[in-house]
Coordinates of C-alpha atoms and ligand atoms in Angstrom, one line a residue:
X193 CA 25.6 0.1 2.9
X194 CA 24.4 1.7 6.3
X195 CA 25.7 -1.8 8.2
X196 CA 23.7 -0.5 11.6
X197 CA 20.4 -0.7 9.6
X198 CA 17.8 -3.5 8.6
X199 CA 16.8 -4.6 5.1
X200 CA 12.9 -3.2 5.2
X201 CA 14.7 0.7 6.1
X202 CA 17.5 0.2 3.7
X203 CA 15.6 -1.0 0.9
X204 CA 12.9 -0.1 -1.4
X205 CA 9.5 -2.3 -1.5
X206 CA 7.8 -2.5 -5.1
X207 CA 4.0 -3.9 -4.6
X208 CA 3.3 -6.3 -7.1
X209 CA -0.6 -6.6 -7.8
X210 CA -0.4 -10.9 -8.5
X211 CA -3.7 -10.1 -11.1
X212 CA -1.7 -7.9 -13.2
X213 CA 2.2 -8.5 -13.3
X214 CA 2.5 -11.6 -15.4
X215 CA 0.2 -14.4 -16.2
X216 CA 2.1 -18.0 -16.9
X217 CA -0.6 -20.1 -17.3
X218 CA -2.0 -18.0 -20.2
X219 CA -5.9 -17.6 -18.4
X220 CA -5.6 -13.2 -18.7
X221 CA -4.8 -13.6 -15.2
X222 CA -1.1 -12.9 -13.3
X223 CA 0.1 -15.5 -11.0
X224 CA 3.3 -16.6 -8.9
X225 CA 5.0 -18.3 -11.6
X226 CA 4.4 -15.4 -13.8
X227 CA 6.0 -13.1 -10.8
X228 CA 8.7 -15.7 -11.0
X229 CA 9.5 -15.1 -14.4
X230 CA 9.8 -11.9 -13.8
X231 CA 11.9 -11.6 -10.9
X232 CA 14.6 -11.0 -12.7
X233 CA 13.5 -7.6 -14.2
X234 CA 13.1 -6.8 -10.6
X235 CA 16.5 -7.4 -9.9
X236 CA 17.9 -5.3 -12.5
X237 CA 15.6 -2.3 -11.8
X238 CA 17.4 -2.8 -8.2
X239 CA 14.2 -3.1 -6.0
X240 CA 14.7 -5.1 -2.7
X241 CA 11.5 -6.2 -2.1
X242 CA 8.1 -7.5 -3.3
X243 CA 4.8 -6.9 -1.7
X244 CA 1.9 -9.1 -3.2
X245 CA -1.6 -8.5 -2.8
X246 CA -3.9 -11.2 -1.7
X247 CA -3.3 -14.4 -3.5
X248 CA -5.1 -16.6 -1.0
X249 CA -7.6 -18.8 -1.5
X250 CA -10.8 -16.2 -1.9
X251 CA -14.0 -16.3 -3.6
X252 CA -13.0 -12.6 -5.1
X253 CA -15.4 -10.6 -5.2
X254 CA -13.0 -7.9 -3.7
X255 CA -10.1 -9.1 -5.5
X256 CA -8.6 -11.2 -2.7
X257 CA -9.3 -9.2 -0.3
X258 CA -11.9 -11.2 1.0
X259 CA -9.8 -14.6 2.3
X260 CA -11.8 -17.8 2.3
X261 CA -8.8 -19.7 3.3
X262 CA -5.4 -17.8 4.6
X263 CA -3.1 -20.9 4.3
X264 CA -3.6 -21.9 0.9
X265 CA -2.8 -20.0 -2.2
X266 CA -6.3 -19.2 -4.5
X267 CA -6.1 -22.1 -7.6
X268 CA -6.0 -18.9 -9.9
X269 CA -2.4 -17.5 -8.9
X270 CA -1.2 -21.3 -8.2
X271 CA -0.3 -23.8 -5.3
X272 CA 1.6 -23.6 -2.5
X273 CA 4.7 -25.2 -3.8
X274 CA 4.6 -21.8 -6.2
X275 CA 4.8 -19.7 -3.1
X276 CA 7.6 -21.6 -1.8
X277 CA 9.5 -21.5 -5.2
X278 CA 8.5 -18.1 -5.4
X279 CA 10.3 -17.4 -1.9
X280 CA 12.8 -18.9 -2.5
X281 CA 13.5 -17.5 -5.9
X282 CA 13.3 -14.0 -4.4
X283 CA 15.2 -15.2 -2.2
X284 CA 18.2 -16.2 -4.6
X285 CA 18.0 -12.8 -5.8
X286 CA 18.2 -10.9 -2.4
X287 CA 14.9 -9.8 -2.5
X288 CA 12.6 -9.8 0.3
X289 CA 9.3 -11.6 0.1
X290 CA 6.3 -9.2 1.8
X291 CA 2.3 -11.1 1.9
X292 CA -1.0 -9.2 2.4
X293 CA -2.7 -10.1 5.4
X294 CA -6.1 -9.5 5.7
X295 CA -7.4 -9.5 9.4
X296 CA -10.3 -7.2 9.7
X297 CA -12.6 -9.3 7.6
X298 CA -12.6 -12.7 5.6
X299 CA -14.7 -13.9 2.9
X300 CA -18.7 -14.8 3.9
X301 CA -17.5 -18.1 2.5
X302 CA -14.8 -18.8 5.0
X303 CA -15.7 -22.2 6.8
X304 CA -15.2 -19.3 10.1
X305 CA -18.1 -17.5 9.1
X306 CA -20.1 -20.5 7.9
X307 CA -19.8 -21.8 11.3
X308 CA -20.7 -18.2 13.1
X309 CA -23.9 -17.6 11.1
X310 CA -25.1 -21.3 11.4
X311 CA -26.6 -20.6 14.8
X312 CA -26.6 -17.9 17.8
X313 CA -25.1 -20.9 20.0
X314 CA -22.4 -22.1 17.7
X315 CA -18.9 -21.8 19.2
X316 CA -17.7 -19.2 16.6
X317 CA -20.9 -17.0 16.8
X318 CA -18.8 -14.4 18.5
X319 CA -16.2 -14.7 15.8
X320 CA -18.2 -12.0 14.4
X321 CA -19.9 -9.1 15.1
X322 CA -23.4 -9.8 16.0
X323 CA -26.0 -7.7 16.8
X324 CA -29.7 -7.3 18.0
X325 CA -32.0 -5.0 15.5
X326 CA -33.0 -2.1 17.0
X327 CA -36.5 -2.2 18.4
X328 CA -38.5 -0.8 15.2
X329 CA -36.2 -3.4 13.1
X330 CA -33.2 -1.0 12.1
X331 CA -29.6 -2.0 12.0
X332 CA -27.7 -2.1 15.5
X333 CA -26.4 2.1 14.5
X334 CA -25.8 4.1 12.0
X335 CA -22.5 3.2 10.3
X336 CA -21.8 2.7 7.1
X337 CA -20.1 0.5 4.6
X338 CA -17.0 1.8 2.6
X339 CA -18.4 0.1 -0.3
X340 CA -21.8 1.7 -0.1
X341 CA -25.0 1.2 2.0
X342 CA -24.9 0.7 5.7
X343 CA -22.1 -1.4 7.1
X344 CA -24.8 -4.3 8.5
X345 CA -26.1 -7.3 7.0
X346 CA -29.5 -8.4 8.3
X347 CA -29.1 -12.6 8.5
X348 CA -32.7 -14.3 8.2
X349 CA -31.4 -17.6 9.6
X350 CA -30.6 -16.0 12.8
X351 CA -32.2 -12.7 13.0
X352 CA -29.3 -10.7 13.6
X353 CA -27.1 -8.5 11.7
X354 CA -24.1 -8.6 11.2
X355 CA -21.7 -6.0 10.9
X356 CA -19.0 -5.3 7.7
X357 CA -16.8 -1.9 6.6
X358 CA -16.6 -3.2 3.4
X359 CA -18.8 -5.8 0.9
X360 CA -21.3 -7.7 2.8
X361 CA -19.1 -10.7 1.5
X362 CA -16.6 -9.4 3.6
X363 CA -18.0 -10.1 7.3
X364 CA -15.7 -8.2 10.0
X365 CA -13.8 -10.4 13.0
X366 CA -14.6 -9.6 16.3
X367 CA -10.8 -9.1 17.6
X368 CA -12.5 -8.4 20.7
X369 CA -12.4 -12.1 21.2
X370 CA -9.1 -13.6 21.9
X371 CA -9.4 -17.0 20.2
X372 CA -9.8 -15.0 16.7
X373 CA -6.8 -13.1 17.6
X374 CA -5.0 -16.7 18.5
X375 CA -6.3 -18.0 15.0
X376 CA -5.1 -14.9 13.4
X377 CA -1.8 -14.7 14.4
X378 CA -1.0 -18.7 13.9
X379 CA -1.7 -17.5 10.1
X380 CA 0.8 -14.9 10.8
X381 CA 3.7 -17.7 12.0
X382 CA 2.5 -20.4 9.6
X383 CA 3.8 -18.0 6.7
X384 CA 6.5 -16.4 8.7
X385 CA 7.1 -20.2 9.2
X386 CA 7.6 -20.6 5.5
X387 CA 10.0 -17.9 5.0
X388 CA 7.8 -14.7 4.5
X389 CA 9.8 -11.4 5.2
X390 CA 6.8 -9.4 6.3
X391 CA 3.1 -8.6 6.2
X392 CA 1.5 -5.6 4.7
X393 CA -1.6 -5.1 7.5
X394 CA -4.8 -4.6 5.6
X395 CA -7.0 -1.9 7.2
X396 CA -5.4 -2.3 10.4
X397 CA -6.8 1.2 12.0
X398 CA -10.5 -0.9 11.6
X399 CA -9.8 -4.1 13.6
X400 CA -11.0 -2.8 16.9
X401 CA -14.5 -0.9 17.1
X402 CA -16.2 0.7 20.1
X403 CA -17.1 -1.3 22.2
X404 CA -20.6 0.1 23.1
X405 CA -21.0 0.6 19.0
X406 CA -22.0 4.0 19.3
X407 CA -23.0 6.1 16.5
X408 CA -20.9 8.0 13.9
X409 CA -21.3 12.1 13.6
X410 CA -22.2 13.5 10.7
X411 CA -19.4 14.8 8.7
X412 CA -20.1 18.6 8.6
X413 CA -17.5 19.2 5.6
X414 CA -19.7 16.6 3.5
X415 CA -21.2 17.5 0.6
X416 CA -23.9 15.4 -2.0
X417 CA -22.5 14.2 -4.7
X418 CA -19.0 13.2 -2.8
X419 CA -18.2 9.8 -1.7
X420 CA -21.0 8.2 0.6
X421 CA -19.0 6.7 2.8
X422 CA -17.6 10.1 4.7
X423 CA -21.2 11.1 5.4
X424 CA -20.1 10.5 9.0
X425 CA -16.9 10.8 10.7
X426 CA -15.6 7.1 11.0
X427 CA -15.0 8.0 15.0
X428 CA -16.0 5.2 16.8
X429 CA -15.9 2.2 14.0
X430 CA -12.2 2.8 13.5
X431 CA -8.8 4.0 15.1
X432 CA -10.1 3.4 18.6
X433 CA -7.2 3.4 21.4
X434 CA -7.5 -0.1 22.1
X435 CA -6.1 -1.0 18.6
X436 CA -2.9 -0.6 19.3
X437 CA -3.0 -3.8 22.3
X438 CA -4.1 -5.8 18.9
X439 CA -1.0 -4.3 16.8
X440 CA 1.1 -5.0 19.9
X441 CA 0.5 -8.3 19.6
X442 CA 1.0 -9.2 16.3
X443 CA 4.5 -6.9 17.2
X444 CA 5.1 -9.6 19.7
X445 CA 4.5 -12.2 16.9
X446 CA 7.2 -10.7 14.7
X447 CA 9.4 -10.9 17.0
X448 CA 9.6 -14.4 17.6
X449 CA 11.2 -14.3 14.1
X450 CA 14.6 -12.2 13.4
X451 CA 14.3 -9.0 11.2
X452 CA 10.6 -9.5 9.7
X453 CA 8.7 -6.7 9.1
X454 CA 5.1 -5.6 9.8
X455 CA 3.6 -2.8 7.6
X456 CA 0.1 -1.2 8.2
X457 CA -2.5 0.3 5.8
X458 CA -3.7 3.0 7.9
X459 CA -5.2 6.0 6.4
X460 CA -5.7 8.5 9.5
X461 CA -3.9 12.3 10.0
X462 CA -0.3 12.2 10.6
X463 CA -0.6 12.5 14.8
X464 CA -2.8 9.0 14.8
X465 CA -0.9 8.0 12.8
X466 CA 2.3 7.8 14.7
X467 CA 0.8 5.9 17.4
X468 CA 0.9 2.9 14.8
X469 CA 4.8 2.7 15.5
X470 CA 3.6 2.0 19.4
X471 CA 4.9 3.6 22.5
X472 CA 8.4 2.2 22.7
X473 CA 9.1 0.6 19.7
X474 CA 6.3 -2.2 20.0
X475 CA 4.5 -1.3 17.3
X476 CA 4.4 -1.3 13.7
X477 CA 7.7 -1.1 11.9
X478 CA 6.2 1.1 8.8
X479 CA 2.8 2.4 9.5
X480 CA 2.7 3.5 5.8
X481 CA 2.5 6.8 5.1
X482 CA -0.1 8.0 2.8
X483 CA 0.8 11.6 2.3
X484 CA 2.3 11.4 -1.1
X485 CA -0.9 10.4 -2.0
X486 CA -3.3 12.6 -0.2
X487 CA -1.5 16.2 -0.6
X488 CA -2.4 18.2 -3.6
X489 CA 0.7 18.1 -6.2
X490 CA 2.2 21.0 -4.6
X491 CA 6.0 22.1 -3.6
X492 CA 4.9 24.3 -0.5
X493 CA 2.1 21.7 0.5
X494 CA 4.3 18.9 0.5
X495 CA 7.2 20.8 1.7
X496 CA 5.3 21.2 4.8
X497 CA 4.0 17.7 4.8
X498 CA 7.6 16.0 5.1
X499 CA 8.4 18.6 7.7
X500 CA 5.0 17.7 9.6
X501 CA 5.6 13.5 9.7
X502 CA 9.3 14.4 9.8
X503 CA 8.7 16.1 13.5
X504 CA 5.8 14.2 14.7
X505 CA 7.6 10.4 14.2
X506 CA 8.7 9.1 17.8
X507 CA 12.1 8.3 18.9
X508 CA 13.7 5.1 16.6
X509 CA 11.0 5.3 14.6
X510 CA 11.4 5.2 10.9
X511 CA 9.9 6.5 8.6
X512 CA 8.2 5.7 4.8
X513 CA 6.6 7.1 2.0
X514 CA 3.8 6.0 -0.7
X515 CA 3.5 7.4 -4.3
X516 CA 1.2 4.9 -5.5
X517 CA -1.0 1.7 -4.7
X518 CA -3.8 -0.5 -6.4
X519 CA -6.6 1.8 -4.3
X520 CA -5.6 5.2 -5.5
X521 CA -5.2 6.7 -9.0
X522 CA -1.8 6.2 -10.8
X523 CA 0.9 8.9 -10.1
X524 CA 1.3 9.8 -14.1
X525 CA -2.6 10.4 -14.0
X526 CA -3.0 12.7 -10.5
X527 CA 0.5 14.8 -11.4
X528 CA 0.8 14.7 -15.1
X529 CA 3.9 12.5 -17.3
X530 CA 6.4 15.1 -17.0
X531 CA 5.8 15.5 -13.0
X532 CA 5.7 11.8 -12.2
X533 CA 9.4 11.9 -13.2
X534 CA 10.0 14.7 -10.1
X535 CA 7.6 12.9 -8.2
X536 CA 9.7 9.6 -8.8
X537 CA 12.8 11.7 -7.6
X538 CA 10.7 13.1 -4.1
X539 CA 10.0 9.0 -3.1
X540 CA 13.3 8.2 -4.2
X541 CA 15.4 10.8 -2.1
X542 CA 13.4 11.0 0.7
X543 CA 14.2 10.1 4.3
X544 CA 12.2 7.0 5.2
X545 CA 11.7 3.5 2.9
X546 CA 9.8 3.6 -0.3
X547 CA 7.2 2.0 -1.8
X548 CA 6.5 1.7 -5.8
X549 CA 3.5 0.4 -7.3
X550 CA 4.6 -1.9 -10.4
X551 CA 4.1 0.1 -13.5
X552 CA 5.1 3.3 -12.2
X553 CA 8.5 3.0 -12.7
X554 CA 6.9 2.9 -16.6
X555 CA 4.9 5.9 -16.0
X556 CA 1.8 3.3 -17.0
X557 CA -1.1 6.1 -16.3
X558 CA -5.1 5.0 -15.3
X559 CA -6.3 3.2 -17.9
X560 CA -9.9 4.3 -19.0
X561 CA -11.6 1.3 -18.8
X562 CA -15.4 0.7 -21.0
X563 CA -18.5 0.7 -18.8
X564 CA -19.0 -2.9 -19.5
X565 CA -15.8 -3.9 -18.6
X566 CA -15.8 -2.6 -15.2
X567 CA -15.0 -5.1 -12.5
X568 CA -14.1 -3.3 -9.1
X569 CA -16.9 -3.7 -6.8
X570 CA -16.2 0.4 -6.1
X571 CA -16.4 0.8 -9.6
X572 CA -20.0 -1.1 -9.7
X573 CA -21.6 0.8 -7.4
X574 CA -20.1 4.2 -6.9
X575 CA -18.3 4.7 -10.5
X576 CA -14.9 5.7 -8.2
X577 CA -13.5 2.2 -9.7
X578 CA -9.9 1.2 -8.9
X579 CA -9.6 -0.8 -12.0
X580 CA -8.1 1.9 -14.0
X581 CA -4.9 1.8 -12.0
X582 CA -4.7 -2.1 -12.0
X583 CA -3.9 -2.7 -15.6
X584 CA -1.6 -5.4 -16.9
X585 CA 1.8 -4.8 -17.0
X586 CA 3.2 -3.4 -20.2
X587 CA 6.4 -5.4 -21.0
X588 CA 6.7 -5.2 -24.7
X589 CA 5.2 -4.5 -27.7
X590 CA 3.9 -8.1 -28.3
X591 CA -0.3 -8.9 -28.0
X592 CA -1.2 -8.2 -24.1
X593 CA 2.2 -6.2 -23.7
X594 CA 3.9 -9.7 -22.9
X595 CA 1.7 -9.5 -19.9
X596 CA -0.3 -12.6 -21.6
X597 CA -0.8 -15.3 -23.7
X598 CA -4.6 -15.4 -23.2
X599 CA -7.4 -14.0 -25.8
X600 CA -8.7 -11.6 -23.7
X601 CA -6.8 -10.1 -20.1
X602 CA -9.2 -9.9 -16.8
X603 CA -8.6 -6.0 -17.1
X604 CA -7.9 -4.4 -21.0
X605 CA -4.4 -3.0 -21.3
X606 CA -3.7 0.6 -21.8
X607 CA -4.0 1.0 -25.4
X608 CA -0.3 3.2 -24.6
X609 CA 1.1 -0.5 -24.0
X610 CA 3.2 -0.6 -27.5
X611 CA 5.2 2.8 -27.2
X612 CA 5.2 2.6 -22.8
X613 CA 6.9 -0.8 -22.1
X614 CA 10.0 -2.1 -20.2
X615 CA 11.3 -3.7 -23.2
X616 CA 11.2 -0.3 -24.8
X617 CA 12.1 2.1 -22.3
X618 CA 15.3 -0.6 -21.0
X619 CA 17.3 0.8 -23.5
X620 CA 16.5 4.4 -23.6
X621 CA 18.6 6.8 -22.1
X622 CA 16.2 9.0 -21.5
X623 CA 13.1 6.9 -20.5
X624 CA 11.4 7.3 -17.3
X625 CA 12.2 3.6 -16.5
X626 CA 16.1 4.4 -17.0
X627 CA 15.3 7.4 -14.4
X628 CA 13.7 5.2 -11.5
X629 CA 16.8 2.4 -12.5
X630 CA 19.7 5.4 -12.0
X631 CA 17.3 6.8 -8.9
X632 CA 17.3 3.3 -6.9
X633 CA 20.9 2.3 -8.1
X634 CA 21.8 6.0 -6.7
X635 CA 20.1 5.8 -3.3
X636 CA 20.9 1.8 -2.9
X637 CA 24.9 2.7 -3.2
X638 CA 24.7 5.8 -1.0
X639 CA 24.2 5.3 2.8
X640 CA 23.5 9.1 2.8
X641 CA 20.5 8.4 0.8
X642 CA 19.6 5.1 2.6
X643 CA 20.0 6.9 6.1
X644 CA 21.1 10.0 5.8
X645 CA 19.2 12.9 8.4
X646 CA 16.9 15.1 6.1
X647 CA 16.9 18.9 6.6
X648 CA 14.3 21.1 4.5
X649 CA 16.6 24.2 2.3
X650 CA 15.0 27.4 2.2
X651 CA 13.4 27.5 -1.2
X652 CA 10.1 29.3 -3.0
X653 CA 7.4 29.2 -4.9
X654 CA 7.6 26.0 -7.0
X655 CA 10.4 24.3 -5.6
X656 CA 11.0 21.8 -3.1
X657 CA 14.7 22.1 -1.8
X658 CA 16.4 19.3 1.0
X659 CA 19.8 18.0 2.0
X660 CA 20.4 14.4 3.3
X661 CA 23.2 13.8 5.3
X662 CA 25.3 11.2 6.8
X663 CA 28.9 11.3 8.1
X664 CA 30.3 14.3 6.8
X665 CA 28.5 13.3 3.0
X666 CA 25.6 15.4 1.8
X667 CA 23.2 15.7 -1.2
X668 CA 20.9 18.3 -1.9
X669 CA 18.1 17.8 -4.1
X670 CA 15.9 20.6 -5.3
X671 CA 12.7 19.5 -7.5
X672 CA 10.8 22.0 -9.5
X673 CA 7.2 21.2 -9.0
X674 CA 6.2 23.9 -11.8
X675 CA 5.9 24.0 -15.2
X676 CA 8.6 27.4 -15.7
X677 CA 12.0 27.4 -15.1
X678 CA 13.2 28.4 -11.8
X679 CA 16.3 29.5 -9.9
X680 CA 17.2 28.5 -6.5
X681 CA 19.6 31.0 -4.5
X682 CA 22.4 28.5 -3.0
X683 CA 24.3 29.7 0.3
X684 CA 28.3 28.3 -0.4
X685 CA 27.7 25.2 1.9
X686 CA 25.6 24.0 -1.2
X687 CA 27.8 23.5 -3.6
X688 CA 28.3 20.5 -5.6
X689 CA 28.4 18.5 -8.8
X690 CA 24.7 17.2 -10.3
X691 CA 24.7 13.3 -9.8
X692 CA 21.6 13.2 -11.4
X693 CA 18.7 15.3 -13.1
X694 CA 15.2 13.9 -13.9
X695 CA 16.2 15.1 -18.0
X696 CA 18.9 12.6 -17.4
X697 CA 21.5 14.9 -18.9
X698 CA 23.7 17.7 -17.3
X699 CA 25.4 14.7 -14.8
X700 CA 28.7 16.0 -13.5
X701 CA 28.0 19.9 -14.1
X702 CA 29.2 22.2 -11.1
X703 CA 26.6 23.6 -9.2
X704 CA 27.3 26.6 -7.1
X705 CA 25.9 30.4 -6.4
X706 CA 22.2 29.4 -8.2
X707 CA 20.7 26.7 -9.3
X708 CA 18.9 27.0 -12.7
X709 CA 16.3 24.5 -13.1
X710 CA 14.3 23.7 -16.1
X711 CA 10.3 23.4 -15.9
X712 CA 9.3 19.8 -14.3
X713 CA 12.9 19.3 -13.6
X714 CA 14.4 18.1 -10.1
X715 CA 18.0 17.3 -9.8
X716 CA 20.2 15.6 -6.9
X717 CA 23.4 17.3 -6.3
X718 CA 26.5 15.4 -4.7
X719 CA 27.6 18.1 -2.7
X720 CA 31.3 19.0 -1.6
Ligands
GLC229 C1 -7.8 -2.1 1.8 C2 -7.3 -2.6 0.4 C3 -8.4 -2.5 -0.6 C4 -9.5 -3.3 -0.1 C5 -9.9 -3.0 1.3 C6 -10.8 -4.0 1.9 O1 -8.0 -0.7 1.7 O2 -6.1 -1.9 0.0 O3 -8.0 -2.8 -1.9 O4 -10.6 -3.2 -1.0 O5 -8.8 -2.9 2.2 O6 -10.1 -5.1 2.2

């Protein structure tokens, strides 16, 4: 173990997505007691902690995240006793219990909201943001909704509008005002209360807006046809300095409580998005890094990436890496089957904590789903949907993968489900679950790979070539992002013995001189 490090740098966070992991109480929905039942699959692939997507009380028409009620679990994922027996079984099995907070908007149906839009006078009017049409009748300016259409909501009852990044069901808070910021973080201590490790920050680069709500510039990279919503440079209605006062807070939250951790979804280049980790450590812990998903599947591009965020993080800040979430299509899908496995081996060898999405350790892929079985309000209106990479779980070869004992699941399965599965791919030597299993139980039981400094090796063309080090131990790892084989020249300080290749053969084989590797193969070599 690194002993002078904390759990949330040490460890490796797999995101759970509560619709689609297991359903107990057989409705083709997941839910805690289904998570509970699987914790112990968990615990054997060697993850060290859980991050659930919204399972608060919500009406759902963004999949929880729009919160009606964040202190009470939704009826469909269970009660609140489940959370607590879900903490604590986690718990049992030293894994860390992550939430999704949700802070930049809540449900239209939150009694909050009800209250704010009831009358211009009403105590919580300012709750929200509220607006004036312009004279001629047109929305307050010109930003937009990431969901589609402009981002205000004209309100009858009141005749203003009211302003929201995402659904019109998802009305944003005004954390201009300081009694919402008081309500909001007394949601953050009643679950930190209950024994929560840590919160995954929804959207946090949107909480705070300009103040004078000036207009967005066009975007002059934008084409028709691409996504509607970067039309215009999101300048003023996100990632405005004054956010980080708001992050600072909820810092000063976490701290009340010994070694939780705050992680925010922030989606901005990589010199913003430093600024998340606050100027002297009073920040974010893990402003999640997004790269892994952004960068085109390339060995030079994403050489240059790690070197970029590597460079640009502040002192005693640590870093993190992302290779898949429910927003963004499935790694299998964006790099190919055979890729994913070097892919698995970047995020698993990297300096900085990871973060797996459930299912990718099975190489589950996006899941084409039938027009009238879309769901995703993205999906609805801009055909961009999200449901393809929130399938059920694929645990056997049973009806619904194991995943269900319902007629029908919210989302279909892949139809992949009977030859992809944990209960088939346990076994197998060679699967790519066996390769993230020997990946996580390699880094968890190296401190070099848990903390180790990270050094870029001089390599071309396809390949990606790095050393970790720590205390006089070193690995090298060299992926082949190509499709031909490929040699790496090795200078005699990189010698070693392979600990692991993503072929899962070859283990123990000197490596010295040059490196052979095979097409779509990466290796990590124990050197000395
Ligand atoms: C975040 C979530 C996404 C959600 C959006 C609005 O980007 O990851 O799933 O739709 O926020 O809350």
């Amino acid at each position: 173990m690194a002993k002078d490090h904390l759990w949330w740098q040490t460890g490796i966070i797999y995101q759970i997505y509560p619709r689609s992991f297991q359903d107990a109480s057989g409705d083709g929905v997941g839910d805690l007691r289904g998570i509970i039942s699987r914790l112990d699959h968990l615990q054997w692939l060697g993850v060290t902690a859980i991050w659930i997507s919204p399972c608060f009380r919500s009406p759902m028409k963004d999949f929880g995240y729009d919160v009606s009620d964040y202190r009470d679990i939704d009826p469909l994922f269970g009660t609140l006793s489940d959370m607590d027996d879900l903490i604590a079984a986690a718990h049992e099995r030293a894994i860390r219990v992550i939430l999704d907070f949700v802070p930049n908007h809540t449900s239209d149906q939150h009694p909050w909201f009800s209250e704010s839009r009831s009358s211009r006078d009403n105590p919580k009017r300012d709750w929200y943001i509220w607006r004036d049409a312009k004279p001629d009748g047109s929305p307050p300016n010109n930003w937009l909704a990431n969901f589609g259409g402009i981002g205000w909501e004209w309100d009858e009852h009141t005749s203003q509008f009211y302003y929201h990044a995402f659904l019109k069901e998802q009305p944003d808070l005004n954390w201009r005002n300081p009694e919402v910021r008081e309500a909001m973080l007394s949601v953050l201590r009643f679950w930190l209360d209950r024994g929560v490790d840590g919160f995954r920050v929804d959207v946090m680069y949107h909480l705070i807006k300009d103040e004078q709500l000036r207009d967005n510039p066009e975007n002059p990279d934008w084409k028709e046809g691409a996504y509607p919503y970067s039309r215009l440079l999101a300048v003023y209605s996100q990632d405005q300095p004054e956010v980080h006062d708001v992050v600072r807070e909820m810092r000063e939250t976490f701290d009340e409580y010994d070694e939780r951790v705050i992680i925010g979804e922030i989606y901005v280049p990589i010199p913003q998005l430093v600024k998340y980790y606050g100027t002297n450590n009073d920040g974010a812990h893990l402003p999640y890094n997004f790269q892994l998903l952004l960068q085109p599947w390339n060995a030079r591009r994403i050489g240059a990436v790690i070197d970029e965020y590597e460079a640009a993080l502040p002192d005693g800040a640590w870093p993190n890496w992302v290779l898949g979430n429910h927003d963004r299509p499935r790694v299998a899908g964006r790099v190919g089957r055979a890729q994913a496995r070097v892919a698995a081996m970047l995020l698993l060898t990297l300096r900085g904590t990871p973060t797996l999405y459930y299912g990718d350790e099975l190489g589950m892929d996006n899941v084409i789903i039938p027009p009238e079985k879309v769901v995703d309000p993205l999906g609805l209106t801009f055909r961009i949907s999200r449901d393809p990479m929130r399938t059920p779980m694929q645990w056997d070869a049973s009806p619904n993968g194991g995943f269900s004992a319902a007629g029908e699941t919210w989302l279909p399965l892949s139809p992949d489900f009977a030859e992809h599965n944990v209960d088939a791919e346990r076994d197998d030597a060679g699967s790519v679950l066996t390769l993230h299993r020997r990946l996580i139980h390699l880094r968890q039981s190296e401190a070099t790979l848990m903390a180790g400094a990270y050094a870029p090796v001089h390599a071309d063309g396809d390949v990606l070539a790095y050393t970790r080090r720590h205390d006089g131990d070193g690995f090298l790892v060299a992926l082949n992002f190509g499709g031909h084989p490929q040699t790496v020249e090795l200078d005699a300080s990189l010698a070693g013995r392979v600990a692991l290749s993503t072929h899962l053969d070859r283990e123990g084989d000197a490596v010295s001189g040059s490196l052979a590797l095979r097409p779509d193969e990466g290796v990590v070599i124990r050197l000395g």
